[in-house]
């Protein structure tokens, strides 16, 4: 479809960020905003919530169990409002977990699946979607309208936040990039893509509150874990482990920075 | 990390969490122990994939200083590092001006150096991701300054050619914590490719200067 | 197997706004899959919208409709409680349908 | 020619259609798909297949779409016709390999209105043709597809 495959730098295809590059013609900006509004209105995202709900209730794995008894932090089986408190510390694993890592925990404990099997397809592609990304759409959708409220009260939560903050600004890799190389200054863009400053509430709020998201570029439901993974790819780093402590910490940093914003996702992004 | 640092961090955290209107700069100046922690976490939680090997986490002196000093190292250190980086540029013999048409393709392409890029495939310079160059290309980034009319404004002297080549090869030689990747030094672009991009920027016939 | 499909219909001033979402790959035949081979054409060709069993819209579409199609239609004279039925048929003969009560 | 069109042209109402048993069973539509029109490689041929080569420009055919699409894979388009008696609306994307993208027939019970997401391979003119009383009315609009940033 495109003449040029995606490009170099990092993008969190942020929501409708309000930032104006100086050389950015106003009518162009207006038309792009119109495009973004129209794709959000015409988004099939609810389909993925529906598919995810089906998977949530589907009995599978060696224990032939569904995920319906999964404790996402508000007690076994409570889905409503759970997403906006994640990542959070879980006593049973003695670890801070984000939505994806928690789902993985439940797949292993409730369904008896191996980590290897459950993480075989953490990110979908056009040929085959990902169970994880459908589930994420369902769970996140059940928090629509609730303000993001991620706690740093537990020492492991505050440690995760601190680690995430340091990871965000750390320059390394073949191109000397950090997350902040692209998401560190107001009003910048990569190509036509506007870049929110994710280390500050004004940028983190609209972006974080609309992930996970349906990406129209590949017509896929995409999780926050995928978003971070693809940023690191474009930062020219080695690959972060799925649901690793580093990615959870980074999610923690972004989420806490977005605290109090009503959750509006799953979103729709270019 | 000592107690005072912890307290400062805690206060900063609280300030960020509490105050959306006047945020503090959350960027840390990495201490030696922070740098060790970052190294350990990246090596623990990341894995090599494709051409992106773990040696990408080996910080060189420039990356180290930029992390330690929030991109603003003390003047002496900055000077020393810049001198080192200048020395690392391999200027080719003879002509520095290549083919602007090839340079345009390189400027447009964002390929290269990621774990999904195949070894041996041609890399791009990703120039348009961050810079405006030709006024004909509407889709350009703004992370870097506009380079529209670059050659028209600066001329096409051998000094300018040398500066342009050097800046693309190793941006850190001119500004030690420049956000721009070191395109030659990192092995992203070849000598030939950089010459083509120099031509794209300086050749009077290039759309950049028309 | 056909994936999920979902419809919604809301009435205002006698006109029902119908929105339908369907899970479908809408393969053009021009896309290469992860195995490097072209993925065969697979796309919805026909869509029917009915109000209480009466056909009101009949559409033919091509492979250039986006993956996971979303359509909106407007039906006159609909009232709360009316049933809107939507069905599709693709080039492989697969079909799916869904129903929504006008709210 | 599909069922609705035939019925409507004959002046048949909904009752007649019901009587004809068109809506009685599971596979509820007659599954006609205009191979010639959809297989046409340029919009001239596609329009000819639709019998719409003499369409006249009309302000009553309305296209609502963004001028710039950040991604050609999904371009939302809203089309409607205020030409009285509009029975069908067709959408053509000039630069696509096969321009005809959609043809929707409406009974008098439906508003001649359609919102749809389409793929546009490169910046292109989008042409919409409405049919009313055997005549064709057209409108068109240019949609620019930009080179995206990252993340594709």
XYZ file of C-alpha atoms in Angstrom:
735
model
C 0.000 0.000 0.000
C 2.677 2.581 0.846
C 5.554 3.573 -1.259
C 7.716 3.753 1.808
C 7.722 1.361 4.617
C 7.709 2.853 7.988
C 10.390 4.864 8.968
C 12.949 5.569 11.394
C 12.025 7.025 14.627
C 9.707 6.106 17.328
C 6.068 6.761 17.406
C 3.440 6.293 19.906
C 0.701 6.950 17.491
C -0.762 9.191 19.965
C -4.299 10.034 20.162
C -5.492 13.401 19.142
C -2.628 15.242 20.613
C -2.854 18.930 20.688
C 0.470 20.121 19.483
C 1.302 22.327 16.599
C 4.536 22.261 14.704
C 5.457 25.719 13.548
C 5.643 24.732 9.895
C 2.498 22.687 10.013
C -0.118 24.287 7.806
C -3.313 24.845 9.743
C -5.655 23.452 7.124
C -3.555 20.309 6.824
C -3.748 19.888 10.549
C -7.474 20.432 10.485
C -7.944 17.834 7.761
C -5.844 15.297 9.634
C -7.873 15.905 12.766
C -10.986 15.374 10.694
C -9.524 12.118 9.406
C -8.738 10.982 12.933
C -12.222 11.868 14.101
C -13.800 10.015 11.200
C -11.729 6.852 11.658
C -12.631 6.858 15.349
C -16.326 7.119 14.466
C -16.032 4.440 11.836
C -13.935 2.114 13.944
C -14.678 -1.597 14.197
C -13.036 -1.670 17.634
C -16.156 -3.019 19.371
C -15.769 -6.231 17.347
C -12.546 -6.948 19.153
C -14.084 -6.320 22.534
C -16.739 -8.835 21.555
C -14.187 -11.397 20.355
C -12.178 -10.808 23.531
C -15.201 -11.418 25.707
C -15.726 -14.697 23.912
C -12.127 -15.694 24.629
C -12.451 -14.611 28.263
C -15.334 -17.039 28.685
C -13.881 -19.806 26.544
C -12.740 -22.915 28.366
C -9.284 -23.937 27.245
C -5.883 -25.198 28.346
C -5.051 -28.398 30.244
C -7.467 -27.421 33.013
C -10.238 -26.706 30.501
C -11.050 -23.485 32.325
C -12.082 -20.016 31.252
C -10.494 -16.809 32.499
C -13.696 -15.742 34.219
C -12.188 -16.295 37.667
C -9.071 -14.266 36.854
C -8.240 -11.694 39.525
C -7.299 -8.487 37.755
C -6.834 -6.704 41.064
C -10.408 -6.110 42.162
C -11.102 -9.703 43.101
C -11.658 -12.913 41.166
C -13.831 -12.340 38.117
C -14.189 -8.566 38.452
C -13.471 -7.025 35.086
C -15.376 -3.776 35.334
C -13.014 -0.964 36.269
C -9.999 -3.250 36.656
C -7.953 -1.891 33.780
C -7.647 1.669 35.078
C -5.804 0.429 38.188
C -3.228 -1.511 36.195
C -0.296 -1.973 36.448
C -0.507 -2.836 40.145
C 1.183 -5.031 42.711
C -0.202 -8.574 43.047
C 0.433 -10.498 46.208
C 0.139 -13.960 44.646
C 2.967 -13.328 42.205
C 4.743 -10.781 44.431
C 5.160 -8.659 41.345
C 3.820 -5.549 39.671
C 1.821 -6.669 36.656
C 0.228 -4.835 33.773
C -2.872 -6.141 32.013
C -0.982 -8.387 29.619
C 1.278 -9.943 32.234
C -1.695 -10.478 34.530
C -3.652 -12.210 31.772
C -0.609 -14.378 31.185
C -0.517 -15.243 34.884
C -4.182 -16.270 34.757
C -3.670 -18.348 31.612
C -0.946 -20.248 33.431
C -2.636 -20.616 36.818
C -6.323 -20.964 35.896
C -6.008 -22.683 32.542
C -2.830 -24.587 33.293
C -1.133 -23.373 30.133
C 2.622 -23.119 29.819
C 4.203 -19.717 29.485
C 5.681 -20.786 26.188
C 2.340 -21.816 24.727
C 0.455 -18.816 26.082
C 2.985 -16.353 24.647
C 3.248 -17.964 21.229
C 1.245 -15.198 19.637
C 1.404 -12.156 21.826
C 1.141 -9.818 18.848
C -1.158 -10.498 15.949
C -0.593 -9.796 12.287
C -2.801 -9.528 9.232
C -2.706 -13.306 8.758
C -3.491 -14.279 12.285
C -4.799 -12.212 15.166
C -3.590 -12.525 18.732
C -5.693 -13.938 21.560
C -3.891 -11.622 23.955
C -4.782 -8.515 21.983
C -8.460 -9.460 21.780
C -8.557 -10.109 25.512
C -6.904 -6.786 26.203
C -9.574 -5.029 24.107
C -12.335 -6.654 26.141
C -10.861 -5.956 29.566
C -9.867 -2.380 28.755
C -13.286 -1.672 27.237
C -14.868 -2.625 30.559
C -13.168 0.401 32.145
C -14.455 2.953 29.657
C -15.372 6.148 31.446
C -13.450 5.377 34.636
C -10.573 7.684 35.528
C -7.117 6.154 35.345
C -6.031 5.586 38.943
C -2.729 3.772 39.198
C -1.253 3.532 42.649
C 2.382 3.875 43.622
C 1.678 3.172 47.287
C 3.304 -0.247 47.417
C 7.120 -0.121 47.449
C 7.245 -2.382 44.391
C 4.840 -0.047 42.602
C 6.906 3.030 43.331
C 10.039 1.121 42.342
C 8.411 0.169 39.027
C 7.464 3.788 38.431
C 11.020 4.931 39.124
C 12.468 2.258 36.883
C 10.054 3.222 34.120
C 11.034 6.858 34.416
C 14.704 6.014 34.080
C 14.083 3.669 31.152
C 12.104 6.376 29.384
C 14.976 8.861 29.294
C 17.890 6.467 28.860
C 19.826 6.995 25.631
C 21.347 3.918 24.097
C 21.267 1.704 21.030
C 22.644 2.157 17.533
C 21.103 5.589 17.130
C 21.581 7.035 20.630
C 17.839 7.185 21.175
C 15.681 7.209 24.257
C 11.894 7.293 24.341
C 12.280 11.014 24.950
C 14.159 11.482 21.663
C 10.763 11.556 20.017
C 8.444 12.087 22.960
C 10.400 14.753 24.811
C 9.523 18.055 23.209
C 6.229 19.787 22.578
C 4.900 20.269 19.080
C 7.130 17.844 17.201
C 6.260 15.286 14.605
C 7.738 12.369 12.665
C 6.646 12.796 9.089
C 3.023 13.887 9.598
C 2.636 12.046 12.867
C 2.374 14.266 15.904
C 4.327 13.201 18.958
C 3.010 13.661 22.456
C 5.412 14.388 25.306
C 4.674 11.218 27.227
C 6.634 12.121 30.333
C 4.198 14.913 31.148
C 0.470 14.650 31.883
C -0.604 16.835 28.962
C 0.863 14.333 26.530
C 0.478 11.102 28.473
C -3.199 11.538 29.282
C -4.696 11.555 25.777
C -2.259 8.876 24.607
C -2.448 6.419 27.494
C -6.215 6.719 27.855
C -6.728 5.475 24.300
C -4.517 2.366 24.384
C -4.976 -0.506 23.602
C -6.094 0.555 20.155
C -7.237 -0.537 16.747
C -4.541 0.395 14.224
C -5.969 1.165 10.834
C -2.543 0.864 9.197
C -2.679 -2.899 9.658
C -6.328 -3.272 10.699
C -5.277 -4.928 13.931
C -6.105 -4.598 17.578
C -2.875 -3.610 19.317
C -1.873 -3.793 22.958
C 0.299 -1.433 24.993
C 2.954 -4.178 25.071
C 2.996 -4.104 21.296
C 3.226 -0.317 21.275
C 6.316 -0.389 23.478
C 7.806 -3.280 21.525
C 7.476 -1.438 18.241
C 8.888 1.763 19.714
C 11.973 -0.145 20.818
C 12.265 -1.710 17.373
C 12.313 1.734 15.833
C 14.702 2.977 18.485
C 17.100 0.360 17.042
C 17.312 -1.474 20.352
C 17.282 -5.244 20.879
C 13.798 -6.600 21.581
C 12.158 -6.203 24.989
C 10.731 -9.377 26.479
C 6.937 -9.614 26.415
C 5.517 -8.596 29.790
C 9.051 -8.170 31.139
C 9.613 -6.028 34.220
C 11.108 -3.312 32.021
C 8.012 -3.014 29.832
C 5.716 -3.130 32.864
C 7.787 -0.402 34.535
C 7.561 1.777 31.454
C 3.794 1.242 31.316
C 3.671 2.167 34.990
C 5.519 5.424 34.322
C 3.250 6.353 31.423
C 0.091 5.283 33.264
C 0.850 7.158 36.468
C 1.666 10.239 34.393
C -1.777 9.863 32.805
C -3.572 9.427 36.148
C -7.032 11.004 36.554
C -7.756 10.969 32.837
C -11.014 9.148 32.067
C -10.276 6.009 30.092
C -11.658 6.379 26.573
C -10.284 3.331 24.809
C -9.863 1.000 23.204
C -8.953 3.746 20.763
C -8.481 3.927 17.037
C -5.189 5.074 15.615
C -3.703 5.706 12.261
C 21.130 5.666 46.004
C 21.260 7.588 49.264
C 18.384 8.701 51.410
C 18.400 12.243 50.200
C 18.175 11.158 46.599
C 15.312 8.902 47.467
C 13.539 11.739 49.163
C 14.103 14.037 46.201
C 12.771 11.398 43.880
C 9.791 10.783 46.083
C 9.035 14.485 46.161
C 9.452 14.774 42.433
C 7.164 11.822 41.949
C 4.563 13.291 44.215
C 4.830 16.602 42.417
C 4.329 14.932 39.047
C 1.421 12.914 40.283
C -0.242 15.782 42.051
C 0.315 18.647 39.756
C -0.726 18.520 36.165
C -0.391 22.203 35.490
C 3.211 22.925 36.442
C 5.092 19.706 35.902
C 8.713 19.315 36.874
C 11.255 17.857 34.488
C 11.128 14.144 35.197
C 14.368 13.425 33.348
C 17.006 12.069 35.698
C 20.729 12.827 35.669
C 21.917 9.227 35.752
C 24.321 8.427 38.571
C 26.896 5.667 38.275
C 24.521 3.313 40.054
C 21.635 4.357 37.793
C 23.771 3.561 34.771
C 24.653 0.164 36.225
C 20.973 -0.485 36.917
C 19.988 0.511 33.373
C 22.640 -1.755 31.931
C 21.524 -4.674 34.086
C 17.809 -4.193 33.379
C 18.305 -3.944 29.629
C 20.499 -7.040 29.595
C 18.025 -8.939 31.763
C 14.763 -7.949 30.058
C 15.772 -7.517 26.421
C 17.059 -10.115 24.012
C 18.896 -9.980 20.704
C 16.746 -10.245 17.627
C 17.855 -10.192 13.996
C 20.630 -7.689 13.482
C 19.882 -5.949 16.796
C 22.392 -7.607 19.122
C 23.003 -6.971 22.795
C 26.156 -4.948 22.116
C 23.800 -2.118 21.261
C 23.556 -1.634 25.012
C 27.297 -0.984 25.319
C 27.309 2.732 26.051
C 30.109 4.677 24.449
C 31.592 7.714 26.154
C 29.206 10.084 24.410
C 26.049 8.195 25.380
C 27.339 7.850 28.906
C 28.027 11.555 29.318
C 24.694 12.550 27.761
C 22.842 10.287 30.187
C 24.858 11.520 33.155
C 24.446 15.187 32.383
C 21.010 15.346 30.806
C 22.543 16.106 27.391
C 24.521 18.982 28.822
C 27.956 17.765 29.934
C 30.457 20.182 31.501
C 32.303 22.207 28.888
C 35.672 20.481 29.240
C 34.158 17.056 28.858
C 31.995 18.169 25.953
C 35.041 19.598 24.158
C 37.087 16.475 24.717
C 34.280 14.230 23.522
C 33.617 16.351 20.465
C 37.290 16.235 19.540
C 37.151 12.466 19.891
C 34.074 12.296 17.694
C 35.597 14.578 15.022
C 38.538 12.225 14.960
C 36.205 9.307 14.369
C 34.894 10.721 11.098
C 36.368 9.058 8.040
C 36.370 11.736 5.380
C 36.688 10.244 1.898
C 39.392 11.344 -0.497
C 38.286 13.753 -3.200
C 34.784 14.724 -4.172
C 32.129 14.770 -1.407
C 29.228 15.468 -3.721
C 27.418 12.363 -4.942
C 24.201 11.943 -6.877
C 21.333 14.017 -5.466
C 18.734 11.724 -7.013
C 20.080 8.771 -5.101
C 20.354 11.041 -2.079
C 16.659 11.815 -2.320
C 15.780 8.126 -2.128
C 18.040 7.692 0.872
C 16.475 10.722 2.562
C 12.997 9.259 2.012
C 13.769 5.761 3.229
C 13.390 4.936 6.897
C 14.772 1.435 6.625
C 17.721 0.049 8.425
C 19.187 -1.068 11.730
C 15.967 -2.411 13.266
C 15.545 -6.051 14.235
C 13.118 -6.483 11.340
C 15.615 -5.238 8.740
C 17.430 -7.991 6.891
C 21.210 -7.952 7.055
C 22.681 -6.619 3.846
C 19.571 -4.754 2.691
C 20.044 -1.098 1.789
C 19.541 1.300 4.660
C 17.907 4.670 4.419
C 18.796 7.891 6.169
C 15.330 8.541 7.611
C 15.983 12.240 6.948
C 12.340 13.134 6.256
C 11.254 11.641 9.545
C 12.747 14.638 11.309
C 13.579 17.293 8.713
C 11.894 19.238 6.001
C 14.090 19.093 2.893
C 12.457 19.455 -0.511
C 9.432 21.761 -0.432
C 7.747 19.246 -2.732
C 7.546 16.645 0.027
C 4.633 17.531 2.304
C 5.149 14.673 4.730
C 8.153 15.668 6.810
C 8.992 15.623 10.483
C 9.916 18.507 12.722
C 12.162 16.915 15.344
C 15.117 18.461 13.537
C 15.400 21.888 11.902
C 14.068 22.502 8.406
C 16.787 21.978 5.791
C 14.792 23.511 2.962
C 17.146 25.485 0.743
C 20.133 24.132 2.693
C 22.620 24.614 -0.141
C 21.060 27.799 -1.439
C 21.552 29.416 1.953
C 25.048 28.125 2.598
C 26.619 27.774 -0.810
C 28.459 24.773 -2.103
C 32.027 25.422 -1.030
C 34.351 22.590 -0.088
C 34.126 23.708 3.569
C 30.335 23.422 3.509
C 30.590 20.052 1.798
C 32.973 18.845 4.448
C 30.798 20.116 7.278
C 27.678 18.530 5.760
C 29.407 15.219 5.242
C 30.786 15.277 8.774
C 27.479 16.265 10.349
C 25.682 13.349 8.709
C 28.525 10.948 9.440
C 28.754 11.940 13.071
C 26.426 14.595 14.435
C 28.072 14.298 17.859
C 31.272 15.776 16.492
C 29.524 19.145 16.198
C 27.129 18.980 19.130
C 28.053 16.303 21.582
C 24.567 15.284 22.696
C 22.831 16.008 19.408
C 19.574 14.088 19.148
C 20.498 13.078 15.592
C 21.834 9.570 14.997
C 25.450 9.207 13.872
C 24.630 7.918 10.409
C 28.141 6.999 9.305
C 29.656 6.208 12.680
C 26.797 3.817 13.523
C 27.241 1.991 10.243
C 23.806 3.017 8.999
C 24.911 4.784 5.831
C 27.938 4.043 3.652
C 30.415 6.654 2.465
C 28.773 6.563 -0.976
C 25.304 7.085 0.497
C 26.387 9.998 2.654
C 27.912 11.662 -0.406
C 24.578 11.244 -2.183
C 22.740 12.863 0.717
C 25.316 15.688 0.760
C 24.490 16.231 -2.916
C 20.776 16.197 -2.151
C 21.373 18.968 0.377
C 23.898 21.043 -1.591
C 23.484 20.454 -5.325
C 21.814 23.519 -6.884
C 19.800 21.138 -9.090
C 18.391 19.283 -6.090
C 14.747 19.984 -5.217
C 15.977 20.967 -1.748
C 17.446 24.101 -3.322
C 14.860 24.800 -5.955
C -15.720 -19.483 9.879
C -17.192 -16.059 9.956
C -16.063 -13.869 12.822
C -18.033 -11.503 14.957
C -20.623 -9.127 13.595
C -22.473 -6.441 15.455
C -25.211 -3.978 14.613
C -26.736 -1.025 16.397
C -29.794 0.995 15.452
C -31.020 4.177 17.077
C -34.000 6.200 15.995
C -34.363 9.962 15.990
C -37.139 11.948 14.326
C -38.390 8.870 12.512
C -35.041 8.056 10.936
C -33.074 5.073 12.200
C -29.301 5.280 12.166
C -27.968 1.802 11.581
C -24.323 0.974 12.169
C -22.914 -2.439 11.462
C -19.442 -3.834 12.029
C -18.245 -7.096 10.548
C -15.097 -9.074 11.117
C -13.761 -9.870 7.666
C -10.245 -9.830 6.163
C -11.320 -8.182 2.868
C -8.252 -9.595 1.137
C -7.500 -7.873 -2.151
C -5.377 -10.672 -3.523
C -2.514 -8.192 -3.796
C -1.165 -8.542 -0.266
C 1.667 -10.890 0.541
C 1.276 -13.001 3.638
C 4.012 -13.798 6.138
C 5.013 -16.758 3.950
C 5.774 -14.344 1.094
C 2.938 -15.652 -1.063
C -0.032 -13.621 -2.195
C -3.025 -14.106 0.052
C -5.970 -15.142 -2.151
C -8.822 -12.709 -2.686
C -11.401 -13.016 0.045
C -13.940 -10.281 0.365
C -17.564 -9.548 1.032
C -19.522 -8.920 -2.156
C -23.104 -8.462 -1.015
C -24.770 -6.799 1.914
C -28.474 -6.667 2.672
C -30.237 -4.527 5.223
C -33.818 -5.274 6.149
C -36.345 -3.568 8.340
C -38.738 -6.026 9.938
C -37.952 -8.467 7.169
C -38.315 -6.049 4.247
C -35.184 -5.368 2.242
C -34.384 -1.658 2.375
C -30.748 -1.511 1.254
C -28.869 -3.889 -0.978
C -25.208 -3.306 -1.599
C -22.458 -4.728 -3.737
C -18.910 -3.994 -2.679
C -15.387 -4.672 -3.896
C -12.147 -5.756 -2.249
C -11.306 -2.058 -1.829
C -13.592 -1.782 1.172
C -11.366 -1.726 4.286
C -10.719 -4.776 6.385
C -13.315 -5.276 9.150
C -15.956 -3.263 7.312
C -18.064 -0.703 9.121
C -21.189 0.658 7.440
C -23.798 3.195 8.410
C -27.238 3.383 6.839
C -30.367 5.406 7.482
C -33.877 4.016 7.382
C -37.037 6.122 7.251
C -40.172 5.447 9.222
C -38.516 3.185 11.756
C -39.680 3.170 15.351
C -38.331 1.900 18.596
C -38.558 -1.875 18.813
C -38.380 -2.444 15.056
C -35.933 -5.110 13.968
C -33.079 -4.413 11.607
C -31.447 -7.448 10.019
C -28.139 -7.311 8.218
C -26.449 -10.088 6.310
C -23.431 -10.468 4.067
C -22.152 -12.930 1.516
C -18.524 -13.138 0.379
C -16.766 -14.408 -2.731
C -16.164 -17.784 -1.106
C -19.853 -18.236 -0.380
C -19.488 -17.630 3.352
C -22.260 -15.629 4.977
C -23.116 -14.123 8.306
C -25.997 -12.134 9.698
C -27.037 -10.195 12.738
C -30.066 -8.406 14.082
C -30.555 -5.298 16.178
C -33.646 -3.834 17.775
C -34.125 -0.162 17.057
C -33.551 1.771 20.264
C -29.716 -6.163 -12.337
C -30.608 -7.066 -8.818
C -33.870 -7.848 -7.181
C -34.637 -4.573 -5.531
C -33.959 -2.622 -8.636
C -36.149 -4.844 -10.706
C -38.965 -4.605 -8.213
C -38.625 -0.899 -7.806
C -38.496 -0.282 -11.524
C -41.644 -2.259 -11.873
C -43.164 -0.069 -9.240
C -43.520 -2.899 -6.821
C -43.846 -1.990 -3.192
C -42.700 -3.762 -0.128
C -45.815 -5.887 -0.010
C -45.162 -7.172 -3.490
C -41.603 -8.028 -2.524
C -42.838 -9.911 0.483
C -45.306 -11.712 -1.686
C -42.542 -12.605 -4.085
C -40.913 -14.425 -1.205
C -37.728 -12.411 -1.423
C -37.408 -12.019 2.269
C -38.697 -15.327 3.410
C -35.604 -17.448 3.762
C -32.122 -17.445 5.254
C -30.088 -16.423 2.264
C -32.163 -13.391 1.865
C -30.692 -11.664 -1.118
C -30.183 -12.552 -4.666
C -26.420 -12.281 -4.535
C -25.900 -10.463 -7.780
C -22.488 -8.951 -8.106
C -21.757 -6.872 -11.169
C -18.590 -8.581 -12.355
C -18.095 -6.312 -15.340
C -18.413 -3.087 -13.408
C -16.302 -4.254 -10.458
C -13.737 -5.798 -12.789
C -13.292 -2.620 -14.854
C -9.769 -1.248 -14.630
C -10.659 2.390 -15.138
C -13.590 4.427 -13.999
C -14.724 5.151 -17.567
C -15.310 1.452 -18.201
C -16.835 0.981 -14.765
C -19.253 3.851 -15.351
C -20.131 2.428 -18.760
C -20.909 -0.932 -17.137
C -23.214 0.854 -14.755
C -24.818 2.739 -17.619
C -23.645 5.932 -15.983
C -21.190 7.264 -18.566
C -23.351 10.342 -19.115
C -23.646 11.312 -15.481
C -24.019 15.038 -14.943
C -22.289 16.917 -12.126
C -24.696 17.720 -9.354
C -24.460 19.654 -6.117
C -27.104 17.351 -4.697
C -24.651 14.494 -4.547
C -22.679 15.019 -1.370
C -19.337 13.550 -0.364
C -18.062 14.020 3.147
C -14.465 12.893 3.551
C -11.165 14.146 4.917
C -8.967 15.837 2.321
C -5.924 14.150 3.790
C -5.849 10.543 4.893
C -2.973 9.550 7.122
C -3.414 5.987 6.040
C -4.801 4.721 2.768
C -5.890 1.418 4.303
C -8.835 3.086 5.964
C -10.386 6.195 4.473
C -13.828 6.997 5.860
C -16.282 8.354 3.315
C -19.838 9.511 3.874
C -21.995 9.879 0.772
C -25.580 10.919 0.263
C -27.869 12.139 -2.454
C -30.529 14.798 -2.276
C -31.645 14.152 -5.816
C -35.324 13.218 -5.429
C -36.014 9.575 -6.120
C -32.404 8.424 -5.731
C -32.333 4.645 -6.031
C -28.649 3.875 -5.978
C -25.287 5.329 -5.057
C -21.967 4.107 -6.450
C -18.481 4.946 -5.174
C -15.475 4.909 -7.499
C -11.837 5.524 -6.604
C -10.142 6.614 -9.797
C -6.561 5.568 -9.069
C -7.319 2.179 -7.539
C -6.587 -0.894 -9.686
C -10.359 -1.525 -9.830
C -12.098 1.822 -9.318
C -15.646 0.688 -8.542
C -15.758 0.074 -4.817
C -19.413 0.023 -3.853
C -22.841 0.179 -5.389
C -25.757 0.426 -2.994
C -29.436 0.267 -3.939
C -32.012 1.893 -1.727
C -35.757 1.317 -1.554
C -37.921 4.369 -0.797
C -37.776 3.313 2.849
C -34.052 3.959 3.049
C -32.312 7.315 2.984
C -29.872 7.383 0.058
C -26.976 7.610 2.484
C -23.942 5.479 3.154
C -20.925 5.625 5.421
C -18.116 3.298 4.483
C -14.356 2.822 4.958
C -12.374 2.304 1.784
C -8.802 1.573 0.763
C -7.103 4.169 -1.415
C -3.792 3.098 -2.912
C -2.544 6.598 -3.690
C -3.895 10.145 -3.710
C -6.963 9.954 -5.911
C -10.179 11.467 -7.100
C -13.170 9.812 -5.477
C -16.274 9.881 -7.652
C -19.788 9.263 -6.419
C -22.659 8.612 -8.813
C -26.306 8.653 -7.782
C -29.063 7.242 -9.932
C -32.570 8.650 -9.923
C -35.284 8.107 -12.481
C -32.866 6.411 -14.848
C -30.532 9.433 -14.844
C -27.121 9.668 -13.228
C -25.753 12.499 -11.126
C -22.147 12.751 -10.028
C -19.839 14.520 -7.620
C -16.145 14.041 -7.009
C -13.521 14.916 -4.489
C -9.755 14.635 -4.256
C -8.351 12.714 -1.302
C -4.648 12.931 -0.539
C -2.964 9.929 1.036
C 0.163 10.902 2.932
C 3.269 8.956 3.640
C 2.772 7.785 7.139
C 5.114 8.130 10.059
C 6.042 4.987 11.871
C 4.341 1.971 13.112
C 3.049 0.404 9.923
